[in-house]
């Protein structure tokens, strides 16, 4: 309906964003609403339930389409593949209260200025604002542009000059009141969801509604024992789910609770600074930052002074980051675009901690509130947890189809039942009851509980290994992973960098390497002084804090850091300045110490950092560090995985104040001092784990923010790139003036390392790698810049590169997420493993995110490992595969159990008979329920095999297994049903054949042991009933044994001792009932005694069924070689995108290109999962 609306009735919300939605306007009609109310009453609540499951139907039934401007209800539909509908009421904010207290009128200057969205949202003359609230964000109706727009942040078009001019002195109290009403409170409110709400939401699941229907039907038939058992299992299942959801809700509430109760100092334009609750902050407010250890309650732009901030909540790394003020420029360009530097260096993000605030000339540290509430960085993280992207997993779609098939089967059974019972002249209520019984038999109500137990067992096994899961349904998805992306630093390698050595340089060139491992003191001089002072470390509570690399560099000098006292005077130096000086252990030094006068923080755009220092009783100097560009000397170390930093310095004039010096002047004409070499060692577990994954044919990919050469070396050392495989560097460049975007391909030469003098030093022998066959013998390596250019200009080329792309370096957090998404478009099941540092987006985007950090940033990750290494990855995949196979086993078993009962009951219905309540109870409770609880206990196989289990319920082997076993059961039941009617003792009027002797069947006599008063008069007792019940009951046990899979994905069935014991006990009890002549037992179970020979026949039929079923399962269903041969015979080829590309590239003799450059003839085209076409141009 929503697709055929006129213009103005439909628009896009958050266009281009990840959470983009279509929005449709509707107006409620009273007559429609009244009809729906009547329908709800007459349907006994079924109609509201349907509307709850289908929100769009609710809107279409109650409302009529209209323009968004007139709408009182909006229908929202996500634009992703899931097309999820939801609806929201349009609400109003009235500013009339302000008009009375503040004299606000429609022609007031604060309202007539329509430059800002807030003013455009106010409708004149009644001073009202229309808005909707979607996923915690407010969207106001922009009267000028005629659309809903997000509110709660400053406009993106604002220039730095405009921010200083408009907000530099604060807002007036009237402006604050208007913004508070329209933007709402600055709070990330995550209420702890009441248990009754969680309970209702869980109980209204369609399957639990079906269970309620089944239970009511069983109570009406006095089948209360199993009804109570199902109620108990459902209550346990619901309680566990509600408990998990409640714990997550509590955890998230505590995560954001402290954010909402902070007192801040705000500068009001007329009244000056005043303390205010953080909930009252609005975009544009001017914050005054004082003291240290201040939690930021919002996102704010720093406009005066500087701050040292701990951004661990966002990045996962508790590394102090220096924030600099947004300078006031004349340009009218948006403030984010005014400089090449990263604009985030000016932003204090919500949830981060201001460790230190340093005032500038004005004497205060000031920041303008940029975003509030759920619009902030922390709010966005919390929203991603509250509203996760739905999981597109075929197993769950197939499960719905599986249930629909069972419903279809039940419908056929109902029609058959109606025909038989109506023709037999049975009472109408009996006919209806029997027909409804068929539904509860064909669709097993115990299925959700049985599947839940398997997931719970897997979750418990993971917990014992220190892997915690907040999304249990993802465990099954782990079983399908065939590509795992890894962050490098802190994940594959150790978290910090260790100093390896320095290479001094003088006018004669590079000198001998000074190795820190030798234990010798570093020679004192400018190089040592540069290492001691050129960093962003701070001294907080007597502890040095900062970037781990800077910390290691400083510690290697054996200097110390202090804060200057009030009696410490140097010209141009403020009191309490940072001072570094040699310790007594260093020995003779040329300087007493260095006072750090000014820092130019590291800039990702400039790729350098500089400090201005003052020697005690000496010169003023500038020291700079920068990633080295001395190619020949640099490659000796970078190809071995070392991080190389170049150091330089220059002398400055003492008379010029440090604050007056321009960065460009300070960083020119420096003298090169040498290279600092740091190493990032692999974790011990990395190489064995990667080898295990690669041997299991699971692709491994590295996504890192580190430099490309180091990443390539780590990939080689870790085994991600095997010995003898080529690494091809893909370099893509943006279009310039006359030339279009281009991409070039260069072979990265492999270096061999030879130990020298028994030390950890290496020399390089340049040697090109021989070609050992094209397929799988090469890997692509590229940087984040190249990835961006390829995405924009080489859309058809990107998937080809991704097919063998293994090393992605200098990737931003956003690019990591994009790369994971691109792999998913190729139909890979993608896992992402990171330590939380800049990996949050990718962890959320992946099918399975595994965080190795317990920082707040990893709350969004489905899995968190307490052990900070990648050993958890193969273990998680093994458990996922075992859980997936267990789910299939349970689906198959429940299908067979239902069909066995279904076939048996329909055969008995032919005689207008059925199974009795106690017979049903024995099968449902004593057999199936115990099997459902214990079959799932098999652990995962410790070996990771090189293939995955089937990912779909409708896969040919699984369907064939179910169909064959259903046919075998059907045949066995029909044979038993027909044969029993042909037995000579069948027509006995006394309904007992206990005394029939096998040698003289014709001599029928009444058993003297069964007096008349003890004979069964139950309406269910018959020879057909007895035969069908024994065949069905024992068949349920046999099917459980046949379907309980062991290797290759689970441990062998015999290791599941509880399950084996249960099967033995169940089989023993069944055989005892079959062969024991205990009249009271038979009476209780509504069974009749049969001749021993017939009982043997029953056993023969069951044994034959077991032998055939087991043989088929082992020789056909589980025969992987046979199914591969069948695929080859019929020419079946996988339709997965990555398989299509693999086949294409294998036949492409020109791929991969080497020493070539290709130019783009397309500008700005994005890749969106193209299907390969054979006539695609060859590069």
JSON list of N, CA and C in Angstrom, two decimals, residues 774 778 799-801 803-804 1140-1149 1151 1172:
[
{"chain": "A", "resi": 774, "resn": "UNK", "atom": "N", "xyz": [49.07, -20.19, -10.20]},
{"chain": "A", "resi": 774, "resn": "UNK", "atom": "CA", "xyz": [48.41, -18.92, -9.95]},
{"chain": "A", "resi": 774, "resn": "UNK", "atom": "C", "xyz": [47.39, -18.98, -8.82]},
{"chain": "A", "resi": 778, "resn": "UNK", "atom": "N", "xyz": [48.76, -16.00, -4.42]},
{"chain": "A", "resi": 778, "resn": "UNK", "atom": "CA", "xyz": [49.01, -14.57, -4.28]},
{"chain": "A", "resi": 778, "resn": "UNK", "atom": "C", "xyz": [47.98, -13.95, -3.35]},
{"chain": "A", "resi": 799, "resn": "UNK", "atom": "N", "xyz": [35.32, -6.35, -6.15]},
{"chain": "A", "resi": 799, "resn": "UNK", "atom": "CA", "xyz": [35.12, -7.75, -5.73]},
{"chain": "A", "resi": 799, "resn": "UNK", "atom": "C", "xyz": [36.24, -8.68, -6.16]},
{"chain": "A", "resi": 800, "resn": "UNK", "atom": "N", "xyz": [36.85, -8.41, -7.32]},
{"chain": "A", "resi": 800, "resn": "UNK", "atom": "CA", "xyz": [37.99, -9.24, -7.76]},
{"chain": "A", "resi": 800, "resn": "UNK", "atom": "C", "xyz": [39.15, -9.13, -6.79]},
{"chain": "A", "resi": 801, "resn": "UNK", "atom": "N", "xyz": [39.40, -7.90, -6.31]},
{"chain": "A", "resi": 801, "resn": "UNK", "atom": "CA", "xyz": [40.50, -7.68, -5.36]},
{"chain": "A", "resi": 801, "resn": "UNK", "atom": "C", "xyz": [40.16, -8.31, -4.02]},
{"chain": "A", "resi": 803, "resn": "UNK", "atom": "N", "xyz": [38.52, -10.91, -3.45]},
{"chain": "A", "resi": 803, "resn": "UNK", "atom": "CA", "xyz": [38.63, -12.37, -3.49]},
{"chain": "A", "resi": 803, "resn": "UNK", "atom": "C", "xyz": [39.98, -12.86, -2.99]},
{"chain": "A", "resi": 804, "resn": "UNK", "atom": "N", "xyz": [41.03, -12.06, -3.17]},
{"chain": "A", "resi": 804, "resn": "UNK", "atom": "CA", "xyz": [42.35, -12.43, -2.67]},
{"chain": "A", "resi": 804, "resn": "UNK", "atom": "C", "xyz": [42.96, -11.33, -1.81]},
{"chain": "A", "resi": 1140, "resn": "UNK", "atom": "N", "xyz": [31.17, -17.65, -7.54]},
{"chain": "A", "resi": 1140, "resn": "UNK", "atom": "CA", "xyz": [31.07, -17.22, -8.94]},
{"chain": "A", "resi": 1140, "resn": "UNK", "atom": "C", "xyz": [32.35, -16.48, -9.34]},
{"chain": "A", "resi": 1141, "resn": "UNK", "atom": "N", "xyz": [32.81, -15.58, -8.46]},
{"chain": "A", "resi": 1141, "resn": "UNK", "atom": "CA", "xyz": [34.05, -14.84, -8.77]},
{"chain": "A", "resi": 1141, "resn": "UNK", "atom": "C", "xyz": [35.27, -15.77, -8.80]},
{"chain": "A", "resi": 1142, "resn": "UNK", "atom": "N", "xyz": [35.31, -16.74, -7.90]},
{"chain": "A", "resi": 1142, "resn": "UNK", "atom": "CA", "xyz": [36.43, -17.69, -7.91]},
{"chain": "A", "resi": 1142, "resn": "UNK", "atom": "C", "xyz": [36.52, -18.42, -9.24]},
{"chain": "A", "resi": 1143, "resn": "UNK", "atom": "N", "xyz": [35.38, -18.90, -9.72]},
{"chain": "A", "resi": 1143, "resn": "UNK", "atom": "CA", "xyz": [35.38, -19.64, -11.00]},
{"chain": "A", "resi": 1143, "resn": "UNK", "atom": "C", "xyz": [35.80, -18.73, -12.15]},
{"chain": "A", "resi": 1144, "resn": "UNK", "atom": "N", "xyz": [35.34, -17.48, -12.12]},
{"chain": "A", "resi": 1144, "resn": "UNK", "atom": "CA", "xyz": [35.70, -16.55, -13.18]},
{"chain": "A", "resi": 1144, "resn": "UNK", "atom": "C", "xyz": [37.19, -16.23, -13.17]},
{"chain": "A", "resi": 1145, "resn": "UNK", "atom": "N", "xyz": [37.73, -15.94, -12.01]},
{"chain": "A", "resi": 1145, "resn": "UNK", "atom": "CA", "xyz": [39.14, -15.55, -11.92]},
{"chain": "A", "resi": 1145, "resn": "UNK", "atom": "C", "xyz": [40.07, -16.72, -12.23]},
{"chain": "A", "resi": 1146, "resn": "UNK", "atom": "N", "xyz": [39.63, -17.95, -11.92]},
{"chain": "A", "resi": 1146, "resn": "UNK", "atom": "CA", "xyz": [40.45, -19.13, -12.22]},
{"chain": "A", "resi": 1146, "resn": "UNK", "atom": "C", "xyz": [40.63, -19.29, -13.73]},
{"chain": "A", "resi": 1147, "resn": "UNK", "atom": "N", "xyz": [39.66, -18.80, -14.51]},
{"chain": "A", "resi": 1147, "resn": "UNK", "atom": "CA", "xyz": [39.73, -18.93, -15.97]},
{"chain": "A", "resi": 1147, "resn": "UNK", "atom": "C", "xyz": [40.28, -17.68, -16.65]},
{"chain": "A", "resi": 1148, "resn": "UNK", "atom": "N", "xyz": [40.68, -16.72, -15.85]},
{"chain": "A", "resi": 1148, "resn": "UNK", "atom": "CA", "xyz": [41.18, -15.45, -16.40]},
{"chain": "A", "resi": 1148, "resn": "UNK", "atom": "C", "xyz": [42.70, -15.48, -16.44]},
{"chain": "A", "resi": 1149, "resn": "UNK", "atom": "N", "xyz": [43.24, -15.63, -17.62]},
{"chain": "A", "resi": 1149, "resn": "UNK", "atom": "CA", "xyz": [44.70, -15.75, -17.76]},
{"chain": "A", "resi": 1149, "resn": "UNK", "atom": "C", "xyz": [45.42, -14.44, -17.49]},
{"chain": "A", "resi": 1151, "resn": "UNK", "atom": "N", "xyz": [44.80, -12.45, -15.00]},
{"chain": "A", "resi": 1151, "resn": "UNK", "atom": "CA", "xyz": [44.64, -12.08, -13.59]},
{"chain": "A", "resi": 1151, "resn": "UNK", "atom": "C", "xyz": [45.57, -12.92, -12.73]},
{"chain": "A", "resi": 1172, "resn": "UNK", "atom": "N", "xyz": [28.35, -11.45, -11.51]},
{"chain": "A", "resi": 1172, "resn": "UNK", "atom": "CA", "xyz": [29.36, -11.51, -12.56]},
{"chain": "A", "resi": 1172, "resn": "UNK", "atom": "C", "xyz": [28.74, -11.75, -13.92]}
]
